[in-house]
Structure formats: C-alpha cells, structure tokens
Coordinates of N, CA and C in Angstrom, one line a residue:
X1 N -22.7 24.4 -75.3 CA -21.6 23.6 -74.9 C -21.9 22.7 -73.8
X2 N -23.2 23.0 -73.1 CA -23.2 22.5 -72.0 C -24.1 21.0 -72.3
X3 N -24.7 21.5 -73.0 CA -25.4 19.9 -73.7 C -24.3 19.1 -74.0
X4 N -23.2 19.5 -75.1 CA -22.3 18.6 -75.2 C -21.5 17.7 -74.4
X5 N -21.1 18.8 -73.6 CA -20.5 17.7 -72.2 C -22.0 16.7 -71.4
X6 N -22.8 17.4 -71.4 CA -24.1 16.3 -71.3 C -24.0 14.9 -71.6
X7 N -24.0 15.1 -73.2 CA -23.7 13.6 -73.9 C -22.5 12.9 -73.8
X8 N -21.8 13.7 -73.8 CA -20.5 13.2 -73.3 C -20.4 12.4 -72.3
X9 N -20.7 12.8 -71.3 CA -20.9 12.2 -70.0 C -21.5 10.7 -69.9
X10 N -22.5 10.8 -70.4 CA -23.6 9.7 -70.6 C -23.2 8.8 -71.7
X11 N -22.5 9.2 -72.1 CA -21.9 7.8 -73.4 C -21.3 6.9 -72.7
X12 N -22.0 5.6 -73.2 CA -21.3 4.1 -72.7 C -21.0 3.6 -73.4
X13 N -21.6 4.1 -74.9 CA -20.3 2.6 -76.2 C -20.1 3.2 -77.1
X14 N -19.4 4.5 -76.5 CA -17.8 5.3 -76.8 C -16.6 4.2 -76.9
X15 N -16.0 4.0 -78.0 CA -14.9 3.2 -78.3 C -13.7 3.8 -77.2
X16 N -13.6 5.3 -77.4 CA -12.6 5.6 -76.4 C -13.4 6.9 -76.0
X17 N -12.8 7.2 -75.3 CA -13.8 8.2 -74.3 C -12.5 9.0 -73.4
X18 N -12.3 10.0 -73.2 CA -11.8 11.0 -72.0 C -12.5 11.6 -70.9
X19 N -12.3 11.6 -69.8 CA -13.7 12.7 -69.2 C -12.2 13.9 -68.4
X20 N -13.0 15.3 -68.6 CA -12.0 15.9 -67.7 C -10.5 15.3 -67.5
X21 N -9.9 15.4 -68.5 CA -8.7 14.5 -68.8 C -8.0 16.2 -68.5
X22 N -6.7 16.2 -67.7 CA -5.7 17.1 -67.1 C -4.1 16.8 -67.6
X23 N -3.6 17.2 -67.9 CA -1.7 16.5 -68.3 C -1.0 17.6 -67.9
X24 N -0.3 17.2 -66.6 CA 0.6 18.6 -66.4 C 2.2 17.5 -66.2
X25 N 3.2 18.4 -66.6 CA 4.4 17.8 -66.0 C 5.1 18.9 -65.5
X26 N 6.4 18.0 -64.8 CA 7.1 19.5 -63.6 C 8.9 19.8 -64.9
X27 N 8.8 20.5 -64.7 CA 10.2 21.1 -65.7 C 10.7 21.6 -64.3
X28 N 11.9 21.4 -63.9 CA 12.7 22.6 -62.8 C 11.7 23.3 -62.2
X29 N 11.6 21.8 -61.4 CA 10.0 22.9 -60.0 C 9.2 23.5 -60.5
X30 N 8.9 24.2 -62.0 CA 7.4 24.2 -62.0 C 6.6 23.3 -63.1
X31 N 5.8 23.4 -63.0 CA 4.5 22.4 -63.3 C 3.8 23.7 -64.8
X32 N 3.8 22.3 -65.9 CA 3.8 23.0 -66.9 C 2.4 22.2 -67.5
X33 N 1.2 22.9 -67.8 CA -0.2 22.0 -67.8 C -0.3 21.9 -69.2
X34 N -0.7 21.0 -69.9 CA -0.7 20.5 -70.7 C -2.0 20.8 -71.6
X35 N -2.6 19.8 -71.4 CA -4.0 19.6 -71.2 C -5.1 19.8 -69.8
X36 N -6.1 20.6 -70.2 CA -7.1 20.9 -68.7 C -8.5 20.5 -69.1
X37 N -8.5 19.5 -68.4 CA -10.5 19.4 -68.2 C -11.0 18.9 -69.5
X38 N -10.0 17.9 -70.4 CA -10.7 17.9 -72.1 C -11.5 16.9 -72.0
X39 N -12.5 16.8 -72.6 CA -13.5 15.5 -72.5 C -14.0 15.4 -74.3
X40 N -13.7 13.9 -74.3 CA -13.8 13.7 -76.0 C -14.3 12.4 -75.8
X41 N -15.7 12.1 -76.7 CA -16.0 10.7 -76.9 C -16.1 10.3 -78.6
X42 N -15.7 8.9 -78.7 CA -15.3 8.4 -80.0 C -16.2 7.4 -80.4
X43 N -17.9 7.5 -81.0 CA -18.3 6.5 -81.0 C -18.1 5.5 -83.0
X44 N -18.3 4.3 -82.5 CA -18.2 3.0 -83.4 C -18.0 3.9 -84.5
X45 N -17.5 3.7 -85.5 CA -17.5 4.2 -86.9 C -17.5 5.4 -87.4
X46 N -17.0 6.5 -85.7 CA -16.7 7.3 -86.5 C -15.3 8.4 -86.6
X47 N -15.0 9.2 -87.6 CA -13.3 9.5 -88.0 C -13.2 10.7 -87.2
X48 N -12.8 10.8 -86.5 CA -11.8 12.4 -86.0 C -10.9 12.5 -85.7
X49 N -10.5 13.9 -86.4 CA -9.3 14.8 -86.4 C -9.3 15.6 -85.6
X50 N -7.8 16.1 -84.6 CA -7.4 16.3 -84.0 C -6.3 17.4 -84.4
X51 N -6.8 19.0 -84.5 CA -6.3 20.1 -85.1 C -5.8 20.9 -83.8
X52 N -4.9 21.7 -84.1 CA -4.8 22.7 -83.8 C -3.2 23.0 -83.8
X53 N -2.8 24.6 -82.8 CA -1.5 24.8 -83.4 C -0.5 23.8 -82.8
X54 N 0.9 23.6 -83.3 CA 2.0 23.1 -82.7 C 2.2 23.5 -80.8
X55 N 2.4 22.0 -80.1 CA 2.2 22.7 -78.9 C 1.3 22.5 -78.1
X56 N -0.3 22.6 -78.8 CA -1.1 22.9 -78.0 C -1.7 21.4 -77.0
X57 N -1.0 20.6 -77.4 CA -1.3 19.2 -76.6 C -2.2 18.3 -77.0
X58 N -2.2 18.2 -78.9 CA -2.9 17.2 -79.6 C -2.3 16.2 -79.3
X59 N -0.9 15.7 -79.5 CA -0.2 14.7 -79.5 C -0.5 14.1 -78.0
X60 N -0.7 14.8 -77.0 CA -0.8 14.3 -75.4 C -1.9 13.7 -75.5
X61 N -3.0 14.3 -76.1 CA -4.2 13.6 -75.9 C -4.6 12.3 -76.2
X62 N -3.5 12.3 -77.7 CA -3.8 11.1 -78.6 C -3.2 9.7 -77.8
X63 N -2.2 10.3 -77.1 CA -1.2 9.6 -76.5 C -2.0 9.1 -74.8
X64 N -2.7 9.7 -74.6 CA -3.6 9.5 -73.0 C -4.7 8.7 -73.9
X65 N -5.4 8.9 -74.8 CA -6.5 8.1 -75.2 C -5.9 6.8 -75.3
X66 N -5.0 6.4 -76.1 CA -4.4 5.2 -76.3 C -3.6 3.9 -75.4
X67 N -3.4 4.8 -74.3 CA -3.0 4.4 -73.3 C -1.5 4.4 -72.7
X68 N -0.7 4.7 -73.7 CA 0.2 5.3 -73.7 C 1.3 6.5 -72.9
X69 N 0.1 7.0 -72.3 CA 0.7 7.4 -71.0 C -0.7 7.8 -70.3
X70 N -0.5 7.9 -68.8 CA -1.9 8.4 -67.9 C -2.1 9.7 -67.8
X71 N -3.0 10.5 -67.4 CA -3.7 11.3 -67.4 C -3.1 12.6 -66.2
X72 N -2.7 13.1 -65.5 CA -2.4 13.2 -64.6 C -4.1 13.3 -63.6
X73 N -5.3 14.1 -64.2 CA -6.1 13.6 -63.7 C -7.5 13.5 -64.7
X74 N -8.6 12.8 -64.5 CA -9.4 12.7 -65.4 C -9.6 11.2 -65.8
X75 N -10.7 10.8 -66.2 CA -11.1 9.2 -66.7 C -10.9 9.2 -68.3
X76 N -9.9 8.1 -68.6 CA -9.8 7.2 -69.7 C -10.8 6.2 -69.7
X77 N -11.3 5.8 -70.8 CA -12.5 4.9 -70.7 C -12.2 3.9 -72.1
X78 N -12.5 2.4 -71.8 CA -12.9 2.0 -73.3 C -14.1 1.3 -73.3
X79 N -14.9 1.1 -74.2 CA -16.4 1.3 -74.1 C -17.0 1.3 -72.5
X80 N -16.6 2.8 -72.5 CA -17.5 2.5 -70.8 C -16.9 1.8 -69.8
X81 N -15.6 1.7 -69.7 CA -15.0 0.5 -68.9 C -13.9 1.5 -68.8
X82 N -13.0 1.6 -67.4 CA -11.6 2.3 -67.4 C -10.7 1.7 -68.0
X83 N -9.7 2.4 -68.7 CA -8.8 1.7 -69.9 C -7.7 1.3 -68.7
X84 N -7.1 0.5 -69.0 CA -6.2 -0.2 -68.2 C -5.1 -0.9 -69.0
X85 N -3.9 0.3 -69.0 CA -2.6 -0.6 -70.3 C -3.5 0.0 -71.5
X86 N -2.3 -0.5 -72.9 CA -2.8 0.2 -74.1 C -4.3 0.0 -74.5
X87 N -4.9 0.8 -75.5 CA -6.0 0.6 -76.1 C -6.3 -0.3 -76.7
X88 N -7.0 -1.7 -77.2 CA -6.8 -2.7 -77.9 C -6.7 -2.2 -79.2
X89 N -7.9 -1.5 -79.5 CA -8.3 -1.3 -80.6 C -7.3 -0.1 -81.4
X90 N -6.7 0.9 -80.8 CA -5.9 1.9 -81.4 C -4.9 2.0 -81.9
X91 N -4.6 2.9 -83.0 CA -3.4 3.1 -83.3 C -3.1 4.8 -83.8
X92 N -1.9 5.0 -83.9 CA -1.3 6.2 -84.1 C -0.7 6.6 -84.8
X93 N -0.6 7.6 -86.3 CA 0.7 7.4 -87.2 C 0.1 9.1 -86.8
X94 N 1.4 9.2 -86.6 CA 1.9 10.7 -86.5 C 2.3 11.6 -88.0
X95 N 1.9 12.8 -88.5 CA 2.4 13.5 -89.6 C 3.5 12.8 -89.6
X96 N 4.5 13.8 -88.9 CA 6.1 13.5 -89.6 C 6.5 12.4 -89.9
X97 N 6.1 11.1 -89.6 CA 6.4 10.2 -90.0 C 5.4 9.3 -91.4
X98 N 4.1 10.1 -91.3 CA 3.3 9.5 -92.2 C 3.3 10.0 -93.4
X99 N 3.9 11.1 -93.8 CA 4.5 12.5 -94.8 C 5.8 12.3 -95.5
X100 N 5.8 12.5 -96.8 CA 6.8 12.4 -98.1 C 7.4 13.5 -97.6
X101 N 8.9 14.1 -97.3 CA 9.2 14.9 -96.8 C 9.7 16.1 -97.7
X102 N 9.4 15.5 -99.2 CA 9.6 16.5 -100.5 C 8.1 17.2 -101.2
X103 N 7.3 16.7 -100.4 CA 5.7 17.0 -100.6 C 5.3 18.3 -99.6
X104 N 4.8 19.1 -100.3 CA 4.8 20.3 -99.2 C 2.4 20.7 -100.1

C-alpha cells in the first residue's frame, strides 16, 4: 500500500486527484468524520467506481472531487493544479436518480 500512496503522490496529470482528503461535520457539538486521510488519483481515460456500504462516505468524496463542497482537510487537485470552484471537466449522476425504480 505504501507504494501506492507513492504514486499517488507524484501524479501530475491526474485529471482529479485527492491527497489526504478529511470530511468531518459537527451535529450538536460533536464532530462526526466522514472521510479520513483518502487519497485517490484519476488519470486521462480512465473509469472508476466508487463502492462500498450506504454511509460510508462515497457520495462525500464524489462531491469533494468535483468541487462541490471542500474538504475539511487535504488537497483537491486538477491536473496537478489546486481545484478552485467546480471541476471543469466533471460530472455526477447518482443511483437513485440514474435507476428505473421498477428494475431491481
């Protein structure tokens, strides 16, 4: 794993990129973490998916890559450049909305 965060790191034409990306928010005084420490790079042409259970903070991530909301700590990047405002290039279709709702 430690190689992978290696390359990670060193990617410069990562379309979108995370480093150590953090998401906490406060519910009634306490602080509820979201996402900790995720580092993901997306290079030119290629597809990833983004699994796991309900909850676990795929939707936040998608949502911090894109620009759509900030990180609370951690670098957003687009090619190698800090993202600033939405992603040019991204977009987002969520299941529940992208899903026949009689199709199981």
């Amino acid at each position: 794993m430690a190689n992978a965060a290696a390359q990670i790191s060193a990617s410069t034409d990562a379309v979108a990129e995370v480093r150590r990306v953090s998401k906490s928010y406060r519910n009634d005084g306490q602080e509820l973490l979201v996402l900790r420490e995720v580092s993901l790079a997306v290079s030119p042409g290629e597809v990833v998916a983004v699994l796991g259970p309900s909850g676990c903070g795929k939707s936040t991530l998608l949502r911090i890559m894109t620009g759509l909301i900030q990180p609370t700590t951690g670098d957003v990047l687009f090619h190698g450049q800090s993202l600033r405002g939405l992603h040019p290039g991204a977009a987002i279709v969520f299941q529940s909305f992208a899903l026949y709702p009689w199709l199981t």
